[in-house]
Tab-separated table of C-alpha atoms in Angstrom:
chain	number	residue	atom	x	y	z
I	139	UNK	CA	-18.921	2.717	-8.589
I	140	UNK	CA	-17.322	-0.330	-7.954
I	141	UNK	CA	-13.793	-0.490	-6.460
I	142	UNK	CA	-10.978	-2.759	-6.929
I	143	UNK	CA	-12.211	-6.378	-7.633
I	144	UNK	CA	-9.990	-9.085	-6.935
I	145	UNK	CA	-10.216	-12.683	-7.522
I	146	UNK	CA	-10.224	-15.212	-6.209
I	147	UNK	CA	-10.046	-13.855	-2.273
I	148	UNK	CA	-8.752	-17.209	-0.823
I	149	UNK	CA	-6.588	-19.795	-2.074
I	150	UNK	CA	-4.728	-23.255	-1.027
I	151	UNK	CA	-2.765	-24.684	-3.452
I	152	UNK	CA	-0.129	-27.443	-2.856
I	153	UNK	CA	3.630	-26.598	-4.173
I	154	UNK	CA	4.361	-27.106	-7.617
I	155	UNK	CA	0.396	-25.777	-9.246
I	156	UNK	CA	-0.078	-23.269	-11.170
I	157	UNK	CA	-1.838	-20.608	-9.548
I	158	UNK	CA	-3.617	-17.368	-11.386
I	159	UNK	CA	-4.716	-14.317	-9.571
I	160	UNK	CA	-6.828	-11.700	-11.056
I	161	UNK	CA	-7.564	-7.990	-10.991
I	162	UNK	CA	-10.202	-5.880	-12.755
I	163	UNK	CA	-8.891	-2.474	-12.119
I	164	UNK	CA	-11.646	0.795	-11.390
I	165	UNK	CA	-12.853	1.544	-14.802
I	166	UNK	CA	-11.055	4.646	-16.497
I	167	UNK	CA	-7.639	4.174	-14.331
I	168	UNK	CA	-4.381	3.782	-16.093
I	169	UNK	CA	-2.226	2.769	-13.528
I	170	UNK	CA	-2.180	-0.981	-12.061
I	171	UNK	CA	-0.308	-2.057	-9.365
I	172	UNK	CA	0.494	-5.662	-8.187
I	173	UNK	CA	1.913	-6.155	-4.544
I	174	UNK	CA	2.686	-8.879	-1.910
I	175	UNK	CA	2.379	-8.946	2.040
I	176	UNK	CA	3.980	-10.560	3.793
I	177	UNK	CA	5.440	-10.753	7.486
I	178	UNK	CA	8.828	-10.667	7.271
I	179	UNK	CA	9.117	-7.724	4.336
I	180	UNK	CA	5.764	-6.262	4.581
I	181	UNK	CA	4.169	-4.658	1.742
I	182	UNK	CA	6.723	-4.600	-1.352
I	183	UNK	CA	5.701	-4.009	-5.029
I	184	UNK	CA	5.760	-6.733	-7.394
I	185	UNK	CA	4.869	-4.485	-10.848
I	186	UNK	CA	2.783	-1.684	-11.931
I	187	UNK	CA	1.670	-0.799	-15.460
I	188	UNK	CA	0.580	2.082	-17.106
I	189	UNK	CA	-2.094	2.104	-19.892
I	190	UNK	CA	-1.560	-1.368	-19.935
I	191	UNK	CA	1.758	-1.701	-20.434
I	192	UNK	CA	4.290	-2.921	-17.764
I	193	UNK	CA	6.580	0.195	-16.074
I	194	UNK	CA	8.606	-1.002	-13.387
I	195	UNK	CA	8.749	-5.390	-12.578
I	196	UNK	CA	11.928	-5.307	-10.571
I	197	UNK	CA	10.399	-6.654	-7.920
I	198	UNK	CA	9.023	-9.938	-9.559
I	199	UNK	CA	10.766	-12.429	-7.369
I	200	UNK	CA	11.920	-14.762	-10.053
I	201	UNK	CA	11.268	-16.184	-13.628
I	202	UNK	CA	8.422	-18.046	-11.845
I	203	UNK	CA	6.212	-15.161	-11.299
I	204	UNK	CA	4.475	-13.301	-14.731
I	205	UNK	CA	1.687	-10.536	-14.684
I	206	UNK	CA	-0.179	-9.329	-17.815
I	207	UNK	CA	-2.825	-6.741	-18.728
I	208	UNK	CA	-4.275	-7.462	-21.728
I	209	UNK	CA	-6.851	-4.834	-21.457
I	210	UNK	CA	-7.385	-1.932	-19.488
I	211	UNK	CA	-10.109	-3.592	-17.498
I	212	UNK	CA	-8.166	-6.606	-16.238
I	213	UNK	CA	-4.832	-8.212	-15.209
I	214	UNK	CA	-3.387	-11.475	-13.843
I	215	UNK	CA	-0.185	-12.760	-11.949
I	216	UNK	CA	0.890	-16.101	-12.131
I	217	UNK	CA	2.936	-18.007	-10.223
I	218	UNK	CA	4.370	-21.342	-11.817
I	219	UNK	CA	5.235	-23.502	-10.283
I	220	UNK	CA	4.111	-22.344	-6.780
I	221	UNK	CA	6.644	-22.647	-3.850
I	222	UNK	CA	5.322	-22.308	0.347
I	223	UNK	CA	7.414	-19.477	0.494
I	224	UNK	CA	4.929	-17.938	-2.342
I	225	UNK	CA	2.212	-17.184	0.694
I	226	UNK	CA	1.081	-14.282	0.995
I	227	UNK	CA	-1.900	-11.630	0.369
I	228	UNK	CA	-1.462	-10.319	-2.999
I	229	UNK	CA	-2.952	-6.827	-3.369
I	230	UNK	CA	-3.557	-5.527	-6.688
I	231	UNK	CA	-4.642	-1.356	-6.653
I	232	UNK	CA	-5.529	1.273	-9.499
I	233	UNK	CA	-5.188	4.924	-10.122
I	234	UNK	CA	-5.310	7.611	-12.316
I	235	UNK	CA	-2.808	9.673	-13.616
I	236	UNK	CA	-2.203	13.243	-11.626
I	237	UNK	CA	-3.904	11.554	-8.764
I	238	UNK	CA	-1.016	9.674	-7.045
I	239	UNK	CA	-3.929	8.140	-4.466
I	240	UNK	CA	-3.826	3.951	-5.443
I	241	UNK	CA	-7.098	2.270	-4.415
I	242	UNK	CA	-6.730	-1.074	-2.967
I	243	UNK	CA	-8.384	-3.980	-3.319
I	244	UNK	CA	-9.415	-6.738	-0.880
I	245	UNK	CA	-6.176	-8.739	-1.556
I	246	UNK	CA	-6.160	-12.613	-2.770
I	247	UNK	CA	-4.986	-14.741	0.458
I	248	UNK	CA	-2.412	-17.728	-0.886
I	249	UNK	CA	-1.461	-20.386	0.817
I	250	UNK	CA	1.019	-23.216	-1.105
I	251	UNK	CA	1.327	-26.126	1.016
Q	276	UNK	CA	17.149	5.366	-2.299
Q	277	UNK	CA	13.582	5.947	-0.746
Q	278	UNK	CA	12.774	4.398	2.484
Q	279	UNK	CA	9.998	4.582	5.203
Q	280	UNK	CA	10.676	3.680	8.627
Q	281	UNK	CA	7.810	3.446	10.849
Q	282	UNK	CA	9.878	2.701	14.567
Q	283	UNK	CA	6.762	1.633	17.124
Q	284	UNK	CA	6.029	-1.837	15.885
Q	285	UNK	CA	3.200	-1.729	18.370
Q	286	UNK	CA	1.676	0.770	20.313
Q	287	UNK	CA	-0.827	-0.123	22.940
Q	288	UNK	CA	-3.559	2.129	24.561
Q	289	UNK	CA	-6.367	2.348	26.387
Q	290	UNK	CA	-9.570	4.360	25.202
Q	291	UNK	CA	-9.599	7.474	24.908
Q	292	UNK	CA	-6.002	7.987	24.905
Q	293	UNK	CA	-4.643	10.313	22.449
Q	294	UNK	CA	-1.905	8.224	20.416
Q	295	UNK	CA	0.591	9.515	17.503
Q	296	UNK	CA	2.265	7.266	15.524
Q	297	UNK	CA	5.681	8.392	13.511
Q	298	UNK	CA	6.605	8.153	10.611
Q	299	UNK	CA	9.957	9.671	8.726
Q	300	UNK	CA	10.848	9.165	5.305
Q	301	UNK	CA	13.947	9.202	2.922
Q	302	UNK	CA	13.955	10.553	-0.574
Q	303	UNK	CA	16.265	12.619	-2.779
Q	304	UNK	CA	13.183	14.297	-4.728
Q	305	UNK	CA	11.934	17.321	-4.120
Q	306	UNK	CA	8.116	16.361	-5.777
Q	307	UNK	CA	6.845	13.741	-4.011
Q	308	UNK	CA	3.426	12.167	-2.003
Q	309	UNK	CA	3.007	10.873	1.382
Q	310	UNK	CA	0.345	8.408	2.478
Q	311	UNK	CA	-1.373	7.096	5.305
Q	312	UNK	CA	-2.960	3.356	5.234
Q	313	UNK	CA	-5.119	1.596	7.780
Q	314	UNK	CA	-5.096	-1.969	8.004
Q	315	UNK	CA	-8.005	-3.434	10.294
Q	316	UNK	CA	-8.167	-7.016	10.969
Q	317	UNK	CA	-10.226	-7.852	7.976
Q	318	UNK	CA	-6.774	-7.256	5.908
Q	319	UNK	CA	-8.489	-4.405	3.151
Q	320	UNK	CA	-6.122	-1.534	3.216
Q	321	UNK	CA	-7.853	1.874	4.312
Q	322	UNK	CA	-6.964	5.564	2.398
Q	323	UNK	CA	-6.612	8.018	5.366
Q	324	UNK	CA	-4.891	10.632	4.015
Q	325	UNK	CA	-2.055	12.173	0.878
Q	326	UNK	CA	0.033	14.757	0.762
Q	327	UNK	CA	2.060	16.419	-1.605
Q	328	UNK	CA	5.635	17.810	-0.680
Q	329	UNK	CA	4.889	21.426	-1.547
Q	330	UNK	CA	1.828	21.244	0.814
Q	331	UNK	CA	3.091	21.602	4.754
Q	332	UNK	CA	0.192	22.671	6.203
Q	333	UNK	CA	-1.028	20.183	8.970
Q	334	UNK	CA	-4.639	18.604	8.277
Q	335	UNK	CA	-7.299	17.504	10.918
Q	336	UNK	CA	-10.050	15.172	10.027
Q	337	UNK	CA	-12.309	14.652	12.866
Q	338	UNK	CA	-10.428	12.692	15.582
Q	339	UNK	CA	-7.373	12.410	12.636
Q	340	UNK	CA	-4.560	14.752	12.592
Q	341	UNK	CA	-1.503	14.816	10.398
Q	342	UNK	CA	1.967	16.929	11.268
Q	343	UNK	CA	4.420	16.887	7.709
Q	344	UNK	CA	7.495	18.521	8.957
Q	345	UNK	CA	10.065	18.445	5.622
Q	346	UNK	CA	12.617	19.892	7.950
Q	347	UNK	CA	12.720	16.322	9.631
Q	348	UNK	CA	10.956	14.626	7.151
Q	349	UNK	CA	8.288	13.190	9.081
Q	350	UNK	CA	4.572	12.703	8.789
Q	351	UNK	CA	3.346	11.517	11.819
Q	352	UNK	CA	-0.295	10.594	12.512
Q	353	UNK	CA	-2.442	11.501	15.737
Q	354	UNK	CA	-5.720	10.052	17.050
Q	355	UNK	CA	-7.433	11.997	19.398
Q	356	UNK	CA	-9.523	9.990	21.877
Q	357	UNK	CA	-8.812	6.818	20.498
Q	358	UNK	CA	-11.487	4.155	20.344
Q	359	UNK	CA	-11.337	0.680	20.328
Q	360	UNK	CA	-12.450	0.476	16.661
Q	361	UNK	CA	-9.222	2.227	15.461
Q	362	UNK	CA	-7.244	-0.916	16.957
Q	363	UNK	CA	-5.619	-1.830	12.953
Q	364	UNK	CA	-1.853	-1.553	11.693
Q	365	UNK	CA	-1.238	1.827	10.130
Q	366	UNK	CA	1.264	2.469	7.324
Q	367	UNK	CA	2.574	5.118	6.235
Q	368	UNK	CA	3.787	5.606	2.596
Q	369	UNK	CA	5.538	7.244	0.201
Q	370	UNK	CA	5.339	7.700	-3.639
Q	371	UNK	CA	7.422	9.885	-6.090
Q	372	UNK	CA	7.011	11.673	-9.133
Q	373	UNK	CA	8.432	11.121	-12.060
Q	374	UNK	CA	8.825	13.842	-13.564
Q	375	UNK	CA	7.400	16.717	-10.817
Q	376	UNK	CA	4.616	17.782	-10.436
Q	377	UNK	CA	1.355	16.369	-12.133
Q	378	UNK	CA	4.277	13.647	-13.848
Q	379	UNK	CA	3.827	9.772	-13.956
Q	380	UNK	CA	2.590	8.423	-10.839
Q	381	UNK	CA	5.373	5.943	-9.049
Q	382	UNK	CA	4.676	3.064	-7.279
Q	383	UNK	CA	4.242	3.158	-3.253
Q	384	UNK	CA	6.795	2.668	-0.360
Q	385	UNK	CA	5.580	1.407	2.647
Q	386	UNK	CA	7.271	1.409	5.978
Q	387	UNK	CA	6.728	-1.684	8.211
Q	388	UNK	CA	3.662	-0.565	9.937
Q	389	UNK	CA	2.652	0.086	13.361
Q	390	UNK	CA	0.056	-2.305	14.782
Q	391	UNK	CA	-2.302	0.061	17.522
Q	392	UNK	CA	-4.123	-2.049	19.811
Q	393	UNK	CA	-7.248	-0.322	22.171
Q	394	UNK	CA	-8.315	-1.821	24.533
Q	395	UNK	CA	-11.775	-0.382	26.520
């Protein structure tokens, strides 16, 4: 079964683009998670949803950043405009309710120059 | 407030030493999960292990081991012989329940991370 898939894995952008990340969770999970890393605060949640349905976005930065799930078999986060201090791997992972394990995927590398 | 504090920012070794790396946690539940994450240089994060607060018994998985003391609230993490393909950053993690046991699934916590270098 496939994991996690995450698109796209790397991208440069220069400040002010739009840019669109993109998750396709593991089929028959309910829960989604969003998070960024970065050096100086590590891994910190962005937003999860449940059954599609966003729980818990307190830690969307600002107004700039949006995530959606329109389905249960896919998500996005956007960031518009971008800023520099948007870089970061963005990790998106799934699970399943009673589980409490989240399974990762391989994270979307940003760079905003 | 929860919180995960992971103290050795970077633990050095060479092979075959046997290396633990701490972890303590804060929470005010009493249902909740611990994790441990590798992180190798390719950047995927790694499952290594869960636990569940009612569960204190300690776990070995081949050259892993895992000591959850609630008493002190740690969950600290031992390789045994280490290699030089363990060198990663580990976090540990923690995620409550809403709701107890078998309730919604929260998101993670995830202290700092300790990077564990090898060398042969």
């Amino acid at each position: 079964d496939a994991g996690v898939i995450q698109s796209p894995r790397h991208e440069v952008t220069e400040m002010g683009q739009e840019v669109t990340l993109r998750c396709k969770p593991i089929s028959g999970h309910d829960y989604l998670f969003w998070y960024r890393q970065t050096m100086m605060r590590g891994l910190e949640l962005l937003i999860y949803f449940n059954n599609n349905v966003p729980i818990d976005d307190s830690g969307m930065p600002e107004d700039r950043f949006s995530a959606k799930m329109p389905n249960a078999s896919f998500s996005t986060l956007k960031i518009q405009p971008s800023e520099p201090r948007d870089s970061a791997v963005y990790f998106c992972a799934s699970g399943i309710q009673g589980d409490y394990e989240q399974y990762f995927g391989p994270g979307t590398r940003l760079t905003v120059t | 407030a929860q919180k995960v504090t992971q103290a050795q920012t970077e633990i050095s070794v060479v092979e075959k030493e046997d290396v633990t790396l701490d972890c303590v946690y804060e929470t005010r539940d009493t249902t909740y999960y611990l994790f441990w994450y590798k992180q190798p240089p390719s950047g995927e994060l790694v499952f290594l292990i869960r636990r569940n607060s009612f569960d204190e018994q300690n776990e070995i998985s081949g050259r892993y081991s895992w000591n959850f003391q609630k008493s002190t609230s740690s969950f600290n993490f031992t390789i045994t012989a280490s290699q030089v393909v363990d060198s990663a950053v580990y976090f540990c993690a923690l995620s409550e329940s809403r709701g107890g046991y078998g309730g919604s699934q929260g998101n993670l916590i995830f202290g700092k991370g300790t990077k564990l270098s090898v060398k042969p």
